[in-house]
PDB file of C-alpha atoms in Angstrom:
ATOM      1  CA  UNK A   1      47.457 130.928  82.512  1.00 53.00           C
ATOM      2  CA  UNK A   2      47.869 132.113  78.980  1.00 52.00           C
ATOM      3  CA  UNK A   3      49.957 129.972  76.669  1.00 54.00           C
ATOM      4  CA  UNK A   4      53.293 131.757  76.310  1.00 57.00           C
ATOM      5  CA  UNK A   5      55.829 131.260  73.546  1.00 65.00           C
ATOM      6  CA  UNK A   6      58.880 130.939  75.778  1.00 79.00           C
ATOM      7  CA  UNK A   7      62.497 129.863  75.484  1.00 86.00           C
ATOM      8  CA  UNK A   8      62.244 128.145  78.868  1.00 93.00           C
ATOM      9  CA  UNK A   9      60.079 125.356  80.321  1.00 94.00           C
ATOM     10  CA  UNK A  10      56.320 126.028  80.392  1.00 92.00           C
ATOM     11  CA  UNK A  11      56.380 125.879  84.203  1.00 93.00           C
ATOM     12  CA  UNK A  12      57.683 129.477  84.222  1.00 95.00           C
ATOM     13  CA  UNK A  13      54.897 130.938  82.052  1.00 94.00           C
ATOM     14  CA  UNK A  14      57.400 133.249  80.318  1.00 93.00           C
ATOM     15  CA  UNK A  15      58.531 134.813  83.620  1.00 95.00           C
ATOM     16  CA  UNK A  16      62.237 134.216  83.012  1.00 95.00           C
ATOM     17  CA  UNK A  17      62.007 135.486  79.455  1.00 94.00           C
ATOM     18  CA  UNK A  18      61.449 138.870  81.120  1.00 93.00           C
ATOM     19  CA  UNK A  19      63.423 138.561  84.387  1.00 93.00           C
ATOM     20  CA  UNK A  20      66.627 137.027  85.615  1.00 93.00           C
ATOM     21  CA  UNK A  21      66.865 134.420  88.376  1.00 94.00           C
ATOM     22  CA  UNK A  22      67.521 135.762  91.882  1.00 92.00           C
ATOM     23  CA  UNK A  23      71.263 135.966  92.603  1.00 91.00           C
ATOM     24  CA  UNK A  24      71.570 138.949  94.952  1.00 89.00           C
ATOM     25  CA  UNK A  25      73.593 138.207  98.110  1.00 87.00           C
ATOM     26  CA  UNK A  26      73.657 134.535  97.152  1.00 87.00           C
ATOM     27  CA  UNK A  27      76.320 133.455  99.646  1.00 88.00           C
ATOM     28  CA  UNK A  28      74.558 135.313 102.459  1.00 88.00           C
ATOM     29  CA  UNK A  29      71.303 133.543 101.587  1.00 87.00           C
ATOM     30  CA  UNK A  30      73.127 130.192 101.485  1.00 90.00           C
ATOM     31  CA  UNK A  31      74.540 130.759 104.968  1.00 90.00           C
ATOM     32  CA  UNK A  32      70.998 130.610 106.399  1.00 89.00           C
ATOM     33  CA  UNK A  33      68.722 127.586 106.810  1.00 91.00           C
ATOM     34  CA  UNK A  34      66.423 126.604 103.933  1.00 90.00           C
ATOM     35  CA  UNK A  35      62.995 128.169 104.382  1.00 86.00           C
ATOM     36  CA  UNK A  36      59.732 126.425 103.699  1.00 88.00           C
ATOM     37  CA  UNK A  37      58.307 128.213 100.661  1.00 90.00           C
ATOM     38  CA  UNK A  38      55.220 130.351 101.100  1.00 87.00           C
ATOM     39  CA  UNK A  39      53.906 129.365  97.660  1.00 93.00           C
ATOM     40  CA  UNK A  40      54.596 127.264  94.607  1.00 93.00           C
ATOM     41  CA  UNK A  41      55.003 127.896  90.883  1.00 94.00           C
ATOM     42  CA  UNK A  42      51.265 128.191  90.238  1.00 94.00           C
ATOM     43  CA  UNK A  43      51.174 131.225  92.582  1.00 95.00           C
ATOM     44  CA  UNK A  44      54.501 132.698  91.438  1.00 95.00           C
ATOM     45  CA  UNK A  45      54.565 132.422  87.645  1.00 96.00           C
ATOM     46  CA  UNK A  46      51.083 133.796  87.019  1.00 96.00           C
ATOM     47  CA  UNK A  47      49.725 135.994  84.267  1.00 96.00           C
ATOM     48  CA  UNK A  48      49.470 138.717  86.920  1.00 96.00           C
ATOM     49  CA  UNK A  49      53.224 138.408  87.553  1.00 96.00           C
ATOM     50  CA  UNK A  50      53.915 138.752  83.819  1.00 95.00           C
ATOM     51  CA  UNK A  51      51.699 141.857  83.764  1.00 95.00           C
ATOM     52  CA  UNK A  52      53.611 143.302  86.759  1.00 95.00           C
ATOM     53  CA  UNK A  53      56.884 142.848  84.870  1.00 95.00           C
ATOM     54  CA  UNK A  54      55.465 144.590  81.806  1.00 94.00           C
ATOM     55  CA  UNK A  55      54.056 147.404  83.938  1.00 94.00           C
ATOM     56  CA  UNK A  56      57.406 147.883  85.710  1.00 94.00           C
ATOM     57  CA  UNK A  57      59.240 148.004  82.376  1.00 93.00           C
ATOM     58  CA  UNK A  58      56.874 150.604  80.952  1.00 93.00           C
ATOM     59  CA  UNK A  59      56.975 152.693  84.119  1.00 93.00           C
ATOM     60  CA  UNK A  60      60.782 152.415  84.200  1.00 91.00           C
ATOM     61  CA  UNK A  61      60.966 153.828  80.677  1.00 91.00           C
ATOM     62  CA  UNK A  62      58.583 156.640  81.631  1.00 89.00           C
ATOM     63  CA  UNK A  63      60.719 157.488  84.680  1.00 88.00           C
ATOM     64  CA  UNK A  64      63.818 157.697  82.479  1.00 86.00           C
ATOM     65  CA  UNK A  65      62.018 160.034  80.088  1.00 84.00           C
ATOM     66  CA  UNK A  66      60.728 162.174  82.953  1.00 82.00           C
ATOM     67  CA  UNK A  67      64.217 162.429  84.444  1.00 80.00           C
ATOM     68  CA  UNK A  68      65.524 163.734  81.135  1.00 77.00           C
ATOM     69  CA  UNK A  69      62.636 166.220  80.916  1.00 73.00           C
ATOM     70  CA  UNK A  70      62.958 167.219  84.589  1.00 63.00           C
ATOM     71  CA  UNK A  71      66.339 168.749  83.849  1.00 62.00           C
ATOM     72  CA  UNK A  72      64.571 171.333  81.709  1.00 58.00           C
ATOM     73  CA  UNK A  73      61.149 171.603  83.396  1.00 57.00           C
ATOM     74  CA  UNK A  74      60.707 172.125  87.131  1.00 58.00           C
ATOM     75  CA  UNK A  75      57.001 171.176  87.164  1.00 59.00           C
ATOM     76  CA  UNK A  76      57.819 167.573  86.228  1.00 63.00           C
ATOM     77  CA  UNK A  77      59.260 166.960  89.727  1.00 72.00           C
ATOM     78  CA  UNK A  78      56.056 165.844  91.492  1.00 76.00           C
ATOM     79  CA  UNK A  79      55.046 163.528  88.659  1.00 81.00           C
ATOM     80  CA  UNK A  80      58.546 162.058  88.588  1.00 82.00           C
ATOM     81  CA  UNK A  81      58.577 161.415  92.352  1.00 85.00           C
ATOM     82  CA  UNK A  82      55.170 159.706  92.131  1.00 88.00           C
ATOM     83  CA  UNK A  83      56.290 157.531  89.219  1.00 87.00           C
ATOM     84  CA  UNK A  84      59.534 156.607  91.005  1.00 90.00           C
ATOM     85  CA  UNK A  85      57.564 155.627  94.113  1.00 93.00           C
ATOM     86  CA  UNK A  86      55.209 153.466  92.024  1.00 93.00           C
ATOM     87  CA  UNK A  87      58.167 151.837  90.284  1.00 93.00           C
ATOM     88  CA  UNK A  88      59.808 151.059  93.634  1.00 95.00           C
ATOM     89  CA  UNK A  89      56.586 149.375  94.832  1.00 95.00           C
ATOM     90  CA  UNK A  90      56.341 147.289  91.643  1.00 95.00           C
ATOM     91  CA  UNK A  91      60.001 146.278  91.865  1.00 94.00           C
ATOM     92  CA  UNK A  92      59.466 145.267  95.495  1.00 95.00           C
ATOM     93  CA  UNK A  93      56.619 142.962  94.472  1.00 95.00           C
ATOM     94  CA  UNK A  94      58.748 141.445  91.699  1.00 95.00           C
ATOM     95  CA  UNK A  95      61.725 140.895  94.011  1.00 94.00           C
ATOM     96  CA  UNK A  96      59.374 139.081  96.402  1.00 93.00           C
ATOM     97  CA  UNK A  97      58.254 136.812  93.550  1.00 94.00           C
ATOM     98  CA  UNK A  98      61.914 136.217  92.635  1.00 94.00           C
ATOM     99  CA  UNK A  99      62.653 135.249  96.251  1.00 92.00           C
ATOM    100  CA  UNK A 100      59.580 133.017  96.440  1.00 94.00           C
ATOM    101  CA  UNK A 101      60.753 131.134  93.341  1.00 94.00           C
ATOM    102  CA  UNK A 102      64.294 130.878  94.703  1.00 94.00           C
ATOM    103  CA  UNK A 103      63.074 129.507  98.048  1.00 93.00           C
ATOM    104  CA  UNK A 104      60.663 127.091  96.412  1.00 95.00           C
ATOM    105  CA  UNK A 105      63.265 125.454  94.183  1.00 95.00           C
ATOM    106  CA  UNK A 106      65.851 125.310  96.948  1.00 94.00           C
ATOM    107  CA  UNK A 107      63.318 123.637  99.241  1.00 95.00           C
ATOM    108  CA  UNK A 108      62.562 121.031  96.579  1.00 94.00           C
ATOM    109  CA  UNK A 109      66.271 120.471  95.919  1.00 95.00           C
ATOM    110  CA  UNK A 110      66.902 119.955  99.639  1.00 94.00           C
ATOM    111  CA  UNK A 111      64.049 117.433  99.857  1.00 93.00           C
ATOM    112  CA  UNK A 112      65.451 115.568  96.842  1.00 93.00           C
ATOM    113  CA  UNK A 113      69.053 115.683  98.147  1.00 95.00           C
ATOM    114  CA  UNK A 114      70.021 117.813  95.137  1.00 95.00           C
ATOM    115  CA  UNK A 115      70.749 121.093  96.951  1.00 95.00           C
ATOM    116  CA  UNK A 116      74.494 121.128  96.222  1.00 96.00           C
ATOM    117  CA  UNK A 117      73.843 120.674  92.504  1.00 97.00           C
ATOM    118  CA  UNK A 118      71.289 123.492  92.447  1.00 96.00           C
ATOM    119  CA  UNK A 119      73.654 125.787  94.360  1.00 96.00           C
ATOM    120  CA  UNK A 120      76.398 125.037  91.818  1.00 96.00           C
ATOM    121  CA  UNK A 121      74.077 125.973  88.967  1.00 96.00           C
ATOM    122  CA  UNK A 122      73.104 129.249  90.683  1.00 95.00           C
ATOM    123  CA  UNK A 123      76.753 130.092  91.357  1.00 94.00           C
ATOM    124  CA  UNK A 124      77.714 129.312  87.753  1.00 95.00           C
ATOM    125  CA  UNK A 125      74.907 131.539  86.465  1.00 95.00           C
ATOM    126  CA  UNK A 126      75.852 134.340  88.886  1.00 93.00           C
ATOM    127  CA  UNK A 127      79.491 134.134  87.831  1.00 92.00           C
ATOM    128  CA  UNK A 128      78.542 134.496  84.165  1.00 92.00           C
ATOM    129  CA  UNK A 129      75.928 137.211  84.778  1.00 91.00           C
ATOM    130  CA  UNK A 130      78.082 139.393  87.019  1.00 90.00           C
ATOM    131  CA  UNK A 131      81.310 139.155  85.036  1.00 85.00           C
ATOM    132  CA  UNK A 132      82.786 142.596  84.261  1.00 83.00           C
ATOM    133  CA  UNK A 133      82.283 141.867  80.561  1.00 85.00           C
ATOM    134  CA  UNK A 134      79.580 139.171  80.490  1.00 81.00           C
ATOM    135  CA  UNK A 135      79.644 136.671  77.646  1.00 89.00           C
ATOM    136  CA  UNK A 136      75.981 136.730  76.595  1.00 90.00           C
ATOM    137  CA  UNK A 137      76.109 133.245  75.102  1.00 92.00           C
ATOM    138  CA  UNK A 138      77.668 131.725  78.236  1.00 94.00           C
ATOM    139  CA  UNK A 139      75.248 133.618  80.473  1.00 92.00           C
ATOM    140  CA  UNK A 140      72.270 132.378  78.458  1.00 94.00           C
ATOM    141  CA  UNK A 141      73.581 128.788  78.487  1.00 95.00           C
ATOM    142  CA  UNK A 142      73.950 128.859  82.266  1.00 95.00           C
ATOM    143  CA  UNK A 143      70.542 130.461  82.740  1.00 96.00           C
ATOM    144  CA  UNK A 144      68.934 127.808  80.538  1.00 95.00           C
ATOM    145  CA  UNK A 145      70.811 125.041  82.385  1.00 96.00           C
ATOM    146  CA  UNK A 146      69.631 126.400  85.751  1.00 97.00           C
ATOM    147  CA  UNK A 147      66.015 126.833  84.683  1.00 96.00           C
ATOM    148  CA  UNK A 148      65.838 123.431  82.991  1.00 95.00           C
ATOM    149  CA  UNK A 149      67.295 121.794  86.097  1.00 97.00           C
ATOM    150  CA  UNK A 150      64.760 123.516  88.353  1.00 96.00           C
ATOM    151  CA  UNK A 151      61.923 122.411  86.073  1.00 95.00           C
ATOM    152  CA  UNK A 152      63.217 118.834  86.258  1.00 94.00           C
ATOM    153  CA  UNK A 153      63.321 119.081  90.056  1.00 94.00           C
ATOM    154  CA  UNK A 154      59.754 120.362  90.061  1.00 88.00           C
ATOM    155  CA  UNK A 155      58.629 117.472  87.874  1.00 85.00           C
ATOM    156  CA  UNK A 156      60.305 114.852  90.013  1.00 62.00           C
ATOM    157  CA  UNK A 157      59.046 116.510  93.204  1.00 55.00           C
ATOM    158  CA  UNK A 158      55.471 116.501  91.909  1.00 54.00           C
ATOM    159  CA  UNK A 159      55.758 112.869  90.821  1.00 47.00           C
ATOM    160  CA  UNK A 160      57.059 111.814  94.251  1.00 45.00           C
ATOM    161  CA  UNK A 161      54.549 113.948  96.170  1.00 47.00           C
ATOM    162  CA  UNK A 162      51.476 112.269  94.741  1.00 40.00           C
TER     163      UNK A 162
END
């Protein structure tokens, strides 16, 4: 992995500088049993994942530009549909990485008897992030708290696994 200048623990390789933690349908996810993760941080927070995020951002901007141009030019339609399809595929891959990370940290928390604490941190972050008028400072504090806690769990899990 490349060394990344990140605001969050090195474990994430800059991933959460570019994406938000998974919080979609949180209560529905919590109503189901904990799943054994398919992979760990070294397979999730890779340089390839960072490149996928960058590619999705660039393609997203191009799609927005094409949509604006498509209103005035009919020939842009096929190119726009192709770009939208590519963007949907990239976003699907990124959502899978988000879910893999979510499952991994919840599995570790369950093994360490810290699941309730992790769930509280996710709920607090979700509450701040999905507020009708989010307080950016509060949202960032809760995101940092969540990510630092997960990194601590990872460290203690690794130490106890050896």
